[in-house]
Structure formats: C-alpha cells, structure tokens
C-alpha cells in the first residue's frame, strides 16, 4: 500500500506521519496478527524509530483502536448514506449490501484488521467500536423489519437476518484479494442479489 492510499483511507487523520503509522500497522497486523506484531515492527515499516510511534499513539493498542474506529465509522457512513437517499426497503438493502461488500473487498487488508482483531482491543476501546457495530446492525435490522412489515421480505427474525446479511459482507475481507475474479463493485452487485433472494424477494 502506498502513502497516497493512507490519505485516501484516513483523510481526517493528521499529520501525515500518523497516517503512515496506521498504514504500517494495518500491513503488520494483517501479516503477523496483532499479538505477534511489535511496535518496532510497525515503526520500522513506516521508516521511523519506535520512539516516533509513541508521539502519535501511546501504545500498540491505541494504534489498533484508531484503525478499527475509523473503519467502522466509514462503514457506518456507507449504511447511513443509503438510508438517507433511498426509501424503498428492497432498494435500501440492495444498495447497503452492494456498498458494504464492495468496501470490504476494495479495502480487504484494512477490513481484515478492522473486523478480525476486535478482541485485541482493551475493554473501553472495544466498547466504542462495539457501539458503532450496534448502530450499523440496528439500521440494517430496521430496514429488514420495515420490508417484512410491508410484505416484501419473508423473514422470521429481523435480528438474525441482519446479522446474516452483515456477516456475508464482513467475510469478504477474509478471502478477497487482487486475484479475485470479480471487481469489488461487481461482487457487491452479486451479493446484493443474493441477499434479496435470501430475504424472499422474488425475481432477483
């Protein structure tokens, strides 16, 4: 990943040195796992001394928290944007899935760290991220419940259905790579159709 990508991933993070460290952290955590990665590994990948890391992040856990929080805020924004611009529950779910899946494919390295290193977060930081996850799930659940009430979705439990829908998208980060047959956008569209069929929408 390039330094220009760090600005694209975390445009609100300043200075650029902090973004470089986040990018190095993502690559190290994705390659070695959080617990096997040292602050020296991260600082070295960013071309800095270990002491330089502590100027921006007080600990390895603080760096992981920044990466995880930003990733969840970005995916929450995707979901909220769809709900704001689309009122039909069928199209809402289709677009939510398309955008959610495409993000996890396009940003698969970041997404693997964001989604699969959650348990490494300290309790207080974990709760911040967990609250973001609950907001995402609540929006999806409400859209599914609305569709079920309107008779366009056939689901017995919107809670279970919402978790299943989001799990499909999250899992993309586990297996997707640049060698994948489909582009992130094409994969998102295919998953959108699959989810609608899963929710009982005919003609998809």
C-alpha positions as YAML, in Angstrom:
chain: A
units: angstrom
residues:
- id: 1
  name: UNK
  ca: [0.00, 0.00, 0.00]
- id: 2
  name: UNK
  ca: [1.24, 3.47, -0.88]
- id: 3
  name: UNK
  ca: [1.37, 6.58, 1.22]
- id: 4
  name: UNK
  ca: [-1.17, 8.20, -1.12]
- id: 5
  name: UNK
  ca: [-3.53, 5.42, -0.12]
- id: 6
  name: UNK
  ca: [-3.11, 6.36, 3.53]
- id: 7
  name: UNK
  ca: [-4.54, 9.80, 2.77]
- id: 8
  name: UNK
  ca: [-7.44, 8.16, 0.91]
- id: 9
  name: UNK
  ca: [-8.13, 5.74, 3.77]
- id: 10
  name: UNK
  ca: [-7.87, 8.26, 6.60]
- id: 11
  name: UNK
  ca: [-8.35, 11.76, 5.14]
- id: 12
  name: UNK
  ca: [-9.17, 13.27, 8.54]
- id: 13
  name: UNK
  ca: [-6.03, 11.97, 10.26]
- id: 14
  name: UNK
  ca: [-3.23, 14.49, 10.70]
- id: 15
  name: UNK
  ca: [-0.29, 14.71, 10.42]
- id: 16
  name: UNK
  ca: [0.76, 12.52, 7.52]
- id: 17
  name: UNK
  ca: [3.18, 10.74, 9.86]
- id: 18
  name: UNK
  ca: [0.25, 9.37, 11.85]
- id: 19
  name: UNK
  ca: [-1.33, 8.04, 8.65]
- id: 20
  name: UNK
  ca: [1.96, 6.35, 7.73]
- id: 21
  name: UNK
  ca: [1.99, 4.61, 11.08]
- id: 22
  name: UNK
  ca: [-1.63, 3.48, 10.66]
- id: 23
  name: UNK
  ca: [-0.80, 2.09, 7.23]
- id: 24
  name: UNK
  ca: [2.25, 0.29, 8.59]
- id: 25
  name: UNK
  ca: [0.12, -1.03, 11.45]
- id: 26
  name: UNK
  ca: [-2.50, -2.38, 9.06]
- id: 27
  name: UNK
  ca: [0.12, -4.19, 7.00]
- id: 28
  name: UNK
  ca: [1.88, -5.61, 10.06]
- id: 29
  name: UNK
  ca: [-1.32, -6.70, 11.83]
- id: 30
  name: UNK
  ca: [-2.66, -8.28, 8.63]
- id: 31
  name: UNK
  ca: [0.57, -10.17, 8.02]
- id: 32
  name: UNK
  ca: [1.54, -11.23, 11.55]
- id: 33
  name: UNK
  ca: [-1.58, -10.73, 13.64]
- id: 34
  name: UNK
  ca: [-1.90, -8.14, 16.38]
- id: 35
  name: UNK
  ca: [-0.28, -10.09, 19.20]
- id: 36
  name: UNK
  ca: [2.75, -11.16, 17.15]
- id: 37
  name: UNK
  ca: [3.42, -7.60, 15.96]
- id: 38
  name: UNK
  ca: [5.73, -5.33, 17.94]
- id: 39
  name: UNK
  ca: [5.86, -1.55, 17.98]
- id: 40
  name: UNK
  ca: [9.35, -1.93, 16.48]
- id: 41
  name: UNK
  ca: [7.83, -3.83, 13.53]
- id: 42
  name: UNK
  ca: [5.34, -1.04, 12.92]
- id: 43
  name: UNK
  ca: [7.78, 1.82, 13.31]
- id: 44
  name: UNK
  ca: [10.33, 0.08, 11.08]
- id: 45
  name: UNK
  ca: [7.75, -0.48, 8.32]
- id: 46
  name: UNK
  ca: [6.91, 3.23, 8.49]
- id: 47
  name: UNK
  ca: [10.59, 4.16, 8.34]
- id: 48
  name: UNK
  ca: [10.64, 5.59, 11.86]
- id: 49
  name: UNK
  ca: [12.11, 4.81, 15.25]
- id: 50
  name: UNK
  ca: [9.94, 3.10, 17.89]
- id: 51
  name: UNK
  ca: [10.02, 6.33, 19.88]
- id: 52
  name: UNK
  ca: [8.39, 8.18, 16.95]
- id: 53
  name: UNK
  ca: [5.34, 5.92, 17.15]
- id: 54
  name: UNK
  ca: [4.63, 7.00, 20.73]
- id: 55
  name: UNK
  ca: [4.48, 10.65, 19.65]
- id: 56
  name: UNK
  ca: [1.23, 9.86, 17.82]
- id: 57
  name: UNK
  ca: [-0.07, 6.71, 19.54]
- id: 58
  name: UNK
  ca: [0.58, 5.96, 23.22]
- id: 59
  name: UNK
  ca: [0.52, 2.20, 22.63]
- id: 60
  name: UNK
  ca: [0.10, -0.54, 20.05]
- id: 61
  name: UNK
  ca: [-3.47, -0.91, 21.29]
- id: 62
  name: UNK
  ca: [-4.14, 2.78, 20.64]
- id: 63
  name: UNK
  ca: [-2.99, 2.33, 17.06]
- id: 64
  name: UNK
  ca: [-5.27, -0.67, 16.56]
- id: 65
  name: UNK
  ca: [-8.14, 1.30, 18.09]
- id: 66
  name: UNK
  ca: [-7.61, 4.17, 15.64]
- id: 67
  name: UNK
  ca: [-7.60, 1.77, 12.69]
- id: 68
  name: UNK
  ca: [-10.67, -0.09, 13.92]
- id: 69
  name: UNK
  ca: [-12.68, 3.00, 14.86]
- id: 70
  name: UNK
  ca: [-12.09, 4.71, 11.52]
- id: 71
  name: UNK
  ca: [-13.01, 1.54, 9.62]
- id: 72
  name: UNK
  ca: [-16.28, 1.17, 11.49]
- id: 73
  name: UNK
  ca: [-17.10, 4.85, 11.13]
- id: 74
  name: UNK
  ca: [-16.59, 4.57, 7.38]
- id: 75
  name: UNK
  ca: [-18.86, 1.55, 7.01]
- id: 76
  name: UNK
  ca: [-21.48, 3.17, 9.24]
- id: 77
  name: UNK
  ca: [-21.39, 6.22, 6.96]
- id: 78
  name: UNK
  ca: [-21.97, 3.99, 3.92]
- id: 79
  name: UNK
  ca: [-25.07, 2.48, 5.50]
- id: 80
  name: UNK
  ca: [-26.41, 5.84, 6.71]
- id: 81
  name: UNK
  ca: [-25.92, 7.40, 3.27]
- id: 82
  name: UNK
  ca: [-28.00, 4.70, 1.62]
- id: 83
  name: UNK
  ca: [-30.83, 5.11, 4.12]
- id: 84
  name: UNK
  ca: [-30.77, 8.89, 3.65]
- id: 85
  name: UNK
  ca: [-31.12, 8.73, -0.13]
- id: 86
  name: UNK
  ca: [-33.39, 5.69, -0.63]
- id: 87
  name: UNK
  ca: [-36.77, 4.96, 0.98]
- id: 88
  name: UNK
  ca: [-37.77, 1.63, -0.60]
- id: 89
  name: UNK
  ca: [-36.66, -1.23, 1.70]
- id: 90
  name: UNK
  ca: [-35.76, -3.54, -1.18]
- id: 91
  name: UNK
  ca: [-33.51, -0.96, -2.80]
- id: 92
  name: UNK
  ca: [-32.16, 0.08, 0.58]
- id: 93
  name: UNK
  ca: [-30.96, -3.44, 1.37]
- id: 94
  name: UNK
  ca: [-29.65, -3.96, -2.14]
- id: 95
  name: UNK
  ca: [-27.58, -0.77, -2.01]
- id: 96
  name: UNK
  ca: [-26.44, -1.31, 1.58]
- id: 97
  name: UNK
  ca: [-25.14, -4.76, 0.67]
- id: 98
  name: UNK
  ca: [-23.54, -3.55, -2.55]
- id: 99
  name: UNK
  ca: [-21.67, -0.75, -0.79]
- id: 100
  name: UNK
  ca: [-20.81, -2.77, 2.34]
- id: 101
  name: UNK
  ca: [-19.45, -5.73, 0.34]
- id: 102
  name: UNK
  ca: [-17.56, -3.52, -2.12]
- id: 103
  name: UNK
  ca: [-15.87, -1.67, 0.76]
- id: 104
  name: UNK
  ca: [-14.75, -4.92, 2.39]
- id: 105
  name: UNK
  ca: [-13.37, -6.15, -0.95]
- id: 106
  name: UNK
  ca: [-11.72, -2.91, -2.01]
- id: 107
  name: UNK
  ca: [-10.22, -2.36, 1.45]
- id: 108
  name: UNK
  ca: [-9.76, -6.04, 2.26]
- id: 109
  name: UNK
  ca: [-6.43, -5.69, 4.08]
- id: 110
  name: UNK
  ca: [-7.71, -2.88, 6.30]
- id: 111
  name: UNK
  ca: [-11.05, -4.65, 6.73]
- id: 112
  name: UNK
  ca: [-9.37, -7.87, 7.93]
- id: 113
  name: UNK
  ca: [-7.69, -5.93, 10.71]
- id: 114
  name: UNK
  ca: [-10.83, -3.90, 11.47]
- id: 115
  name: UNK
  ca: [-13.09, -6.96, 11.65]
- id: 116
  name: UNK
  ca: [-10.87, -9.76, 12.92]
- id: 117
  name: UNK
  ca: [-8.65, -8.12, 15.55]
- id: 118
  name: UNK
  ca: [-11.52, -6.74, 17.64]
- id: 119
  name: UNK
  ca: [-10.84, -8.97, 20.62]
- id: 120
  name: UNK
  ca: [-7.36, -7.47, 20.99]
- id: 121
  name: UNK
  ca: [-8.82, -4.08, 21.91]
- id: 122
  name: UNK
  ca: [-8.83, -3.03, 25.58]
- id: 123
  name: UNK
  ca: [-12.29, -3.10, 27.16]
- id: 124
  name: UNK
  ca: [-13.05, 0.63, 26.93]
- id: 125
  name: UNK
  ca: [-11.89, 0.93, 23.32]
- id: 126
  name: UNK
  ca: [-13.75, -2.27, 22.41]
- id: 127
  name: UNK
  ca: [-16.98, -0.77, 23.72]
- id: 128
  name: UNK
  ca: [-16.57, 2.29, 21.49]
- id: 129
  name: UNK
  ca: [-16.19, 0.07, 18.43]
- id: 130
  name: UNK
  ca: [-18.96, -2.28, 19.59]
- id: 131
  name: UNK
  ca: [-21.32, 0.71, 19.79]
- id: 132
  name: UNK
  ca: [-20.55, 1.55, 16.16]
- id: 133
  name: UNK
  ca: [-21.22, -2.07, 15.19]
- id: 134
  name: UNK
  ca: [-24.56, -1.98, 17.02]
- id: 135
  name: UNK
  ca: [-25.55, 1.17, 15.13]
- id: 136
  name: UNK
  ca: [-24.79, -0.49, 11.80]
- id: 137
  name: UNK
  ca: [-26.70, -3.63, 12.76]
- id: 138
  name: UNK
  ca: [-29.67, -1.62, 14.07]
- id: 139
  name: UNK
  ca: [-30.04, 0.25, 10.78]
- id: 140
  name: UNK
  ca: [-29.93, -2.95, 8.74]
- id: 141
  name: UNK
  ca: [-32.35, -4.65, 11.14]
- id: 142
  name: UNK
  ca: [-34.81, -1.75, 10.91]
- id: 143
  name: UNK
  ca: [-34.74, -1.80, 7.10]
- id: 144
  name: UNK
  ca: [-35.37, -5.56, 7.10]
- id: 145
  name: UNK
  ca: [-38.18, -5.20, 9.65]
- id: 146
  name: UNK
  ca: [-39.75, -2.46, 7.56]
- id: 147
  name: UNK
  ca: [-39.62, -4.68, 4.47]
- id: 148
  name: UNK
  ca: [-41.11, -7.59, 6.39]
- id: 149
  name: UNK
  ca: [-43.98, -5.42, 7.64]
- id: 150
  name: UNK
  ca: [-44.59, -4.24, 4.07]
- id: 151
  name: UNK
  ca: [-44.68, -7.87, 2.90]
- id: 152
  name: UNK
  ca: [-41.68, -7.59, 0.56]
- id: 153
  name: UNK
  ca: [-39.31, -9.63, 2.77]
- id: 154
  name: UNK
  ca: [-40.02, -13.07, 4.22]
- id: 155
  name: UNK
  ca: [-38.05, -13.35, 7.45]
- id: 156
  name: UNK
  ca: [-38.98, -14.81, 10.83]
- id: 157
  name: UNK
  ca: [-36.48, -12.76, 12.84]
- id: 158
  name: UNK
  ca: [-35.05, -9.44, 11.56]
- id: 159
  name: UNK
  ca: [-32.27, -9.61, 14.21]
- id: 160
  name: UNK
  ca: [-30.95, -12.90, 12.83]
- id: 161
  name: UNK
  ca: [-31.42, -11.76, 9.24]
- id: 162
  name: UNK
  ca: [-29.47, -8.53, 9.84]
- id: 163
  name: UNK
  ca: [-26.56, -10.40, 11.36]
- id: 164
  name: UNK
  ca: [-26.54, -12.87, 8.48]
- id: 165
  name: UNK
  ca: [-26.53, -10.05, 5.92]
- id: 166
  name: UNK
  ca: [-23.66, -8.23, 7.63]
- id: 167
  name: UNK
  ca: [-21.70, -11.44, 8.18]
- id: 168
  name: UNK
  ca: [-21.72, -12.10, 4.44]
- id: 169
  name: UNK
  ca: [-20.12, -8.72, 3.83]
- id: 170
  name: UNK
  ca: [-17.59, -8.98, 6.65]
- id: 171
  name: UNK
  ca: [-16.43, -12.41, 5.46]
- id: 172
  name: UNK
  ca: [-15.43, -10.93, 2.09]
- id: 173
  name: UNK
  ca: [-12.42, -9.33, 3.80]
- id: 174
  name: UNK
  ca: [-11.21, -12.78, 4.84]
- id: 175
  name: UNK
  ca: [-10.88, -14.24, 1.34]
- id: 176
  name: UNK
  ca: [-10.85, -11.38, -1.17]
- id: 177
  name: UNK
  ca: [-7.60, -10.42, -2.91]
- id: 178
  name: UNK
  ca: [-6.48, -8.62, -6.07]
- id: 179
  name: UNK
  ca: [-6.51, -12.03, -7.77]
- id: 180
  name: UNK
  ca: [-10.26, -12.39, -7.25]
- id: 181
  name: UNK
  ca: [-12.28, -12.96, -10.39]
- id: 182
  name: UNK
  ca: [-14.68, -10.08, -9.72]
- id: 183
  name: UNK
  ca: [-14.10, -6.42, -9.03]
- id: 184
  name: UNK
  ca: [-15.34, -5.09, -5.67]
- id: 185
  name: UNK
  ca: [-18.26, -3.34, -7.39]
- id: 186
  name: UNK
  ca: [-19.28, -6.46, -9.35]
- id: 187
  name: UNK
  ca: [-19.04, -8.60, -6.22]
- id: 188
  name: UNK
  ca: [-21.20, -6.11, -4.34]
- id: 189
  name: UNK
  ca: [-23.88, -6.30, -7.01]
- id: 190
  name: UNK
  ca: [-23.87, -10.10, -6.96]
- id: 191
  name: UNK
  ca: [-24.14, -10.18, -3.18]
- id: 192
  name: UNK
  ca: [-26.96, -7.63, -3.36]
- id: 193
  name: UNK
  ca: [-28.99, -10.02, -5.49]
- id: 194
  name: UNK
  ca: [-28.11, -12.99, -3.28]
- id: 195
  name: UNK
  ca: [-29.28, -11.18, -0.14]
- id: 196
  name: UNK
  ca: [-32.57, -10.17, -1.70]
- id: 197
  name: UNK
  ca: [-33.24, -13.79, -2.64]
- id: 198
  name: UNK
  ca: [-32.26, -14.81, 0.90]
- id: 199
  name: UNK
  ca: [-34.85, -12.35, 2.21]
- id: 200
  name: UNK
  ca: [-37.51, -13.85, 0.00]
- id: 201
  name: UNK
  ca: [-37.70, -11.23, -2.75]
- id: 202
  name: UNK
  ca: [-38.79, -12.92, -5.98]
- id: 203
  name: UNK
  ca: [-37.43, -12.13, -9.42]
- id: 204
  name: UNK
  ca: [-33.88, -11.40, -8.24]
...
